[in-house]
Coordinates of C-alpha atoms and ligand atoms in Angstrom, one line a residue:
X20 CA -6.9 22.6 53.6
X21 CA -9.5 21.1 51.4
X22 CA -8.6 23.4 48.5
X23 CA -4.9 22.8 49.0
X24 CA -5.5 19.1 48.9
X25 CA -7.5 19.4 45.8
X26 CA -4.8 21.6 44.2
X27 CA -2.2 19.0 45.2
X28 CA -4.1 16.1 43.7
X29 CA -4.8 18.2 40.6
X30 CA -1.1 19.0 40.3
X31 CA -0.1 15.3 40.6
X32 CA -2.9 14.4 38.1
X33 CA -1.7 17.1 35.6
X34 CA 1.9 15.9 36.0
X35 CA 0.8 12.3 35.4
X36 CA -1.1 13.3 32.3
X37 CA 1.8 15.4 31.1
X38 CA 4.2 12.4 31.5
X39 CA 1.8 10.2 29.6
X40 CA 1.7 12.8 26.8
X41 CA 5.4 13.1 26.8
X42 CA 5.9 9.4 26.8
X43 CA 3.5 9.1 23.8
X44 CA 5.1 11.9 21.8
X45 CA 8.5 10.5 22.5
X46 CA 7.4 7.0 21.3
X47 CA 5.7 8.5 18.3
X48 CA 8.9 10.4 17.5
X49 CA 11.2 7.4 17.7
X50 CA 8.7 5.3 15.7
X51 CA 8.7 7.8 12.9
X52 CA 12.4 8.1 12.5
X53 CA 15.1 5.7 11.2
X54 CA 18.7 6.3 10.5
X55 CA 20.2 5.3 7.2
X56 CA 23.5 5.9 5.4
X57 CA 23.6 8.4 2.7
X58 CA 25.6 7.7 -0.5
X59 CA 28.8 9.0 1.3
X60 CA 28.2 6.5 4.1
X61 CA 27.2 9.3 6.6
X62 CA 24.2 8.6 8.9
X63 CA 21.0 10.5 8.0
X64 CA 17.8 10.6 10.0
X65 CA 14.7 9.9 7.9
X66 CA 11.2 10.9 8.8
X67 CA 9.1 7.9 8.0
X68 CA 5.8 9.6 8.9
X69 CA 5.6 10.9 5.2
X70 CA 5.1 7.2 4.2
X71 CA 2.4 6.7 6.8
X72 CA -0.4 8.8 5.4
X73 CA -3.8 7.8 3.8
X74 CA -4.2 6.0 0.5
X75 CA -4.2 8.6 -2.3
X76 CA -2.3 11.3 -0.3
X77 CA 0.8 10.7 -2.4
X78 CA -0.9 10.4 -5.8
X79 CA 0.6 13.5 -7.2
X80 CA 4.1 12.8 -5.8
X81 CA 3.9 9.3 -7.4
X82 CA 2.6 10.5 -10.8
X83 CA 4.5 13.7 -11.4
X84 CA 8.2 14.4 -11.4
X85 CA 8.0 17.6 -9.6
X86 CA 9.1 16.5 -6.1
X87 CA 10.4 13.0 -6.8
X88 CA 12.2 11.9 -9.9
X89 CA 12.8 8.3 -8.9
X90 CA 10.6 5.5 -7.5
X91 CA 11.9 2.6 -5.4
X92 CA 9.5 -0.4 -5.0
X93 CA 10.3 -2.6 -2.0
X94 CA 8.8 -6.0 -2.5
X95 CA 8.7 -8.0 0.8
X96 CA 7.6 -11.6 0.7
X97 CA 7.4 -14.7 2.9
X98 CA 9.1 -17.9 1.8
X99 CA 6.9 -19.5 -0.9
X100 CA 4.9 -16.4 -1.6
X101 CA 7.2 -14.4 -3.8
X102 CA 5.4 -12.9 -6.9
X103 CA 6.8 -14.2 -10.2
X104 CA 9.5 -12.2 -11.9
X105 CA 7.1 -11.7 -14.9
X106 CA 4.6 -10.1 -12.5
X107 CA 7.2 -7.7 -11.2
X108 CA 8.2 -6.8 -14.7
X109 CA 4.6 -6.2 -15.7
X110 CA 4.1 -3.9 -12.7
X111 CA 7.2 -1.9 -13.6
X112 CA 6.0 -1.6 -17.2
X113 CA 2.6 -0.4 -15.9
X114 CA 4.2 2.2 -13.7
X115 CA 6.7 3.3 -16.4
X116 CA 3.8 4.0 -18.7
X117 CA 2.1 6.3 -16.1
X118 CA 4.7 7.9 -13.9
X119 CA 6.9 10.8 -14.8
X120 CA 10.1 9.6 -13.2
X121 CA 13.1 10.8 -15.2
X122 CA 15.6 8.9 -12.9
X123 CA 13.7 5.7 -13.3
X124 CA 12.2 2.9 -11.2
X125 CA 14.1 0.5 -9.0
X126 CA 13.0 -2.7 -7.3
X127 CA 14.3 -4.1 -4.1
X128 CA 13.2 -7.6 -3.3
X129 CA 13.5 -9.0 0.3
X130 CA 12.3 -12.2 2.0
X131 CA 10.9 -11.5 5.5
X132 CA 10.2 -13.8 8.4
X133 CA 7.1 -13.1 10.6
X134 CA 4.9 -14.8 13.1
X135 CA 2.5 -16.4 10.6
X136 CA -1.3 -16.3 11.2
X137 CA -4.2 -17.8 9.3
X138 CA -5.7 -14.4 8.8
X139 CA -4.4 -10.8 9.1
X140 CA -6.1 -7.5 9.9
X141 CA -4.8 -4.3 8.4
X142 CA -3.4 -3.4 11.8
X143 CA -1.4 -6.7 11.7
X144 CA -0.1 -5.8 8.2
X145 CA 0.9 -2.3 9.3
X146 CA 2.9 -3.8 12.2
X147 CA 4.7 -6.2 9.7
X148 CA 5.4 -3.3 7.4
X149 CA 6.8 -1.1 10.2
X150 CA 9.1 -3.9 11.5
X151 CA 10.5 -4.8 8.0
X152 CA 10.3 -1.9 5.7
X153 CA 13.6 -0.3 4.9
X154 CA 12.8 2.0 1.9
X155 CA 11.3 5.4 2.7
X156 CA 11.1 8.7 0.8
X157 CA 14.6 10.2 0.6
X158 CA 15.8 13.2 -1.3
X159 CA 14.4 12.7 -4.9
X160 CA 13.2 9.2 -4.4
X161 CA 9.7 8.2 -3.4
X162 CA 9.3 4.7 -1.9
X163 CA 6.5 2.2 -2.2
X164 CA 6.2 -1.0 -0.1
X165 CA 4.4 -4.2 -1.2
X166 CA 4.0 -7.1 1.1
X167 CA 3.2 -10.6 -0.2
X168 CA 1.8 -12.7 2.6
X169 CA 0.3 -16.1 3.4
X170 CA -3.1 -16.6 5.1
X171 CA -6.1 -14.4 4.3
X172 CA -7.6 -11.0 5.0
X173 CA -9.7 -11.0 8.2
X174 CA -12.5 -9.2 6.2
X175 CA -12.9 -12.1 3.7
X176 CA -16.5 -13.3 3.2
X177 CA -17.8 -16.5 1.5
X178 CA -18.3 -14.5 -1.7
X179 CA -15.4 -12.2 -1.4
X180 CA -11.8 -13.5 -1.0
X181 CA -9.7 -10.3 -0.9
X182 CA -6.6 -10.5 -3.0
X183 CA -5.0 -7.2 -2.2
X184 CA -5.5 -4.0 -0.2
X185 CA -3.9 -0.5 -0.6
X186 CA -3.8 0.7 3.0
X187 CA -1.4 3.6 3.3
X188 CA -0.2 6.3 0.9
X189 CA 2.7 4.2 -0.3
X190 CA 1.8 0.7 0.9
X191 CA -0.1 -2.3 -0.3
X192 CA -0.5 -5.9 0.7
X193 CA -1.1 -8.9 -1.6
X194 CA -2.7 -12.0 0.0
X195 CA -0.5 -14.2 -2.1
X196 CA -1.6 -17.5 -0.7
X197 CA -5.2 -16.5 -1.7
X198 CA -4.0 -15.4 -5.1
X199 CA -2.2 -18.8 -5.6
X200 CA -5.3 -20.7 -4.5
X201 CA -7.4 -19.0 -7.2
X202 CA -4.6 -19.6 -9.8
X203 CA -4.8 -23.3 -9.0
X204 CA -8.5 -23.5 -9.8
X205 CA -9.5 -25.3 -13.0
X206 CA -9.5 -23.0 -16.1
X207 CA -8.2 -20.1 -14.0
X208 CA -5.9 -17.5 -15.6
X209 CA -2.1 -17.9 -14.9
X210 CA -0.6 -16.9 -11.6
X211 CA 1.2 -14.1 -13.3
X212 CA -2.0 -12.7 -14.8
X213 CA -3.8 -12.8 -11.4
X214 CA -0.8 -11.2 -9.6
X215 CA -0.3 -8.5 -12.2
X216 CA -4.0 -7.6 -12.2
X217 CA -4.1 -7.2 -8.4
X218 CA -0.7 -5.4 -8.1
X219 CA -1.6 -2.9 -10.9
X220 CA -5.1 -2.4 -9.3
X221 CA -3.6 -1.7 -5.8
X222 CA -1.1 0.7 -7.4
X223 CA -4.0 2.4 -9.1
X224 CA -5.4 3.2 -5.6
X225 CA -2.1 4.6 -4.5
X226 CA -2.2 6.8 -7.7
X227 CA -5.5 8.2 -6.3
X228 CA -8.1 6.2 -8.3
X229 CA -11.0 6.5 -8.2
X230 CA -11.8 10.0 -6.8
X231 CA -9.5 9.3 -3.9
X232 CA -6.5 11.6 -4.1
X233 CA -6.7 12.2 -7.9
X234 CA -9.7 14.3 -9.0
X235 CA -12.1 12.9 -11.5
X236 CA -12.2 14.6 -14.9
X237 CA -15.6 13.0 -15.5
X238 CA -18.1 11.3 -13.3
X239 CA -17.0 7.6 -13.2
X240 CA -16.9 6.6 -9.6
X241 CA -18.8 3.4 -8.7
X242 CA -19.9 5.0 -5.4
X243 CA -21.6 1.8 -4.2
X244 CA -18.2 0.0 -4.4
X245 CA -16.1 2.8 -2.9
X246 CA -13.1 4.0 -4.8
X247 CA -13.8 2.0 -8.0
X248 CA -14.6 2.8 -11.7
X249 CA -18.0 2.3 -13.3
X250 CA -16.4 0.7 -16.5
X251 CA -16.7 -3.0 -16.1
X252 CA -13.6 -3.9 -18.0
X253 CA -11.4 -1.2 -16.5
X254 CA -8.5 -2.3 -14.2
X255 CA -10.2 -0.2 -11.4
X256 CA -13.5 -2.1 -11.6
X257 CA -14.3 -3.3 -8.1
X258 CA -14.3 -7.0 -9.0
X259 CA -10.5 -6.9 -9.7
X260 CA -9.8 -7.1 -6.0
X261 CA -11.5 -10.4 -5.0
X262 CA -10.7 -13.9 -6.3
X263 CA -14.3 -14.7 -7.2
X264 CA -14.8 -11.4 -9.0
X265 CA -11.5 -11.6 -10.8
X266 CA -12.0 -15.1 -12.2
X267 CA -15.3 -13.8 -13.8
X268 CA -13.6 -10.6 -15.1
X269 CA -10.6 -12.4 -16.6
X270 CA -12.5 -14.8 -18.9
X271 CA -10.2 -13.7 -21.8
X272 CA -7.2 -14.3 -19.6
X273 CA -5.6 -10.9 -20.1
X274 CA -4.7 -8.3 -17.5
X275 CA -7.3 -5.4 -17.7
X276 CA -5.9 -2.0 -18.5
X277 CA -7.1 1.4 -17.3
X278 CA -9.9 2.9 -19.4
X279 CA -9.7 6.4 -20.8
X280 CA -11.7 7.9 -17.9
X281 CA -9.1 6.7 -15.4
X282 CA -6.2 7.6 -17.7
X283 CA -7.6 11.2 -18.0
X284 CA -7.6 11.5 -14.2
X285 CA -4.0 10.4 -13.9
X286 CA -2.8 12.7 -16.7
X287 CA -4.6 15.6 -15.1
X288 CA -2.7 14.9 -11.8
X289 CA 0.8 14.9 -13.2
X290 CA 0.9 11.4 -14.8
X291 CA 1.7 10.3 -18.3
Ligands
ZN328 ZN1 -9.8 -1.7 -5.3
ZN329 ZN1 -11.6 3.3 -15.1

């Protein structure tokens, strides 16, 4: 009797756990699939999980032309927080110089509406991306998502106002309201210079810099500052990501470029 009762409870318990697992896997499945139209207008199911990996995981796919010959960049922005056309052109020029994409680069711009907050966590940003992103890897095209948002990053400190974060293998966010506030300071570089620096820097992380998805050809990781370069005028220097640091770094008013150490890494991983 006692053992039967125990078995019965155990069976119910197991069934309950199984249901939970099934429910979870079913949710995960539907969350990672969207249906789009192919060029003939026929519906195709896309697996979006390939665009939900870790920063640097798609470095080679982005740099080389082996699997993907085209890149589509989906720029999503809130009203009033769109990057300048010059910044977008600068980012495209930066990518064209580094990526082997024989079929070229395409930009899709889209205004989005969200529930606005004064600050956002990366979890919040991921949710916004998942609700609004429409471009995912498809056939020979690799897709990158960039969100331009109001408010600030919830990890900001008094000395560090974060301007951008690369947070998935093909996703970055720019805290555009923060970027604009620094551009409005006296003697600050232009908005386009600030936007271009931060966008290029976050793309650098998606390309696997530094030592994060793209192997180093020489030792130049500033380990104390994570995935950054030790060269203080390189685009991948750690100060390029915060407003306070960037104003110091951009005294000349020009967008920093990648130093030869970072370029060597990208070229060894399929880039130009
Ligand atoms: Zn960085
Ligand atoms: Zn560097």
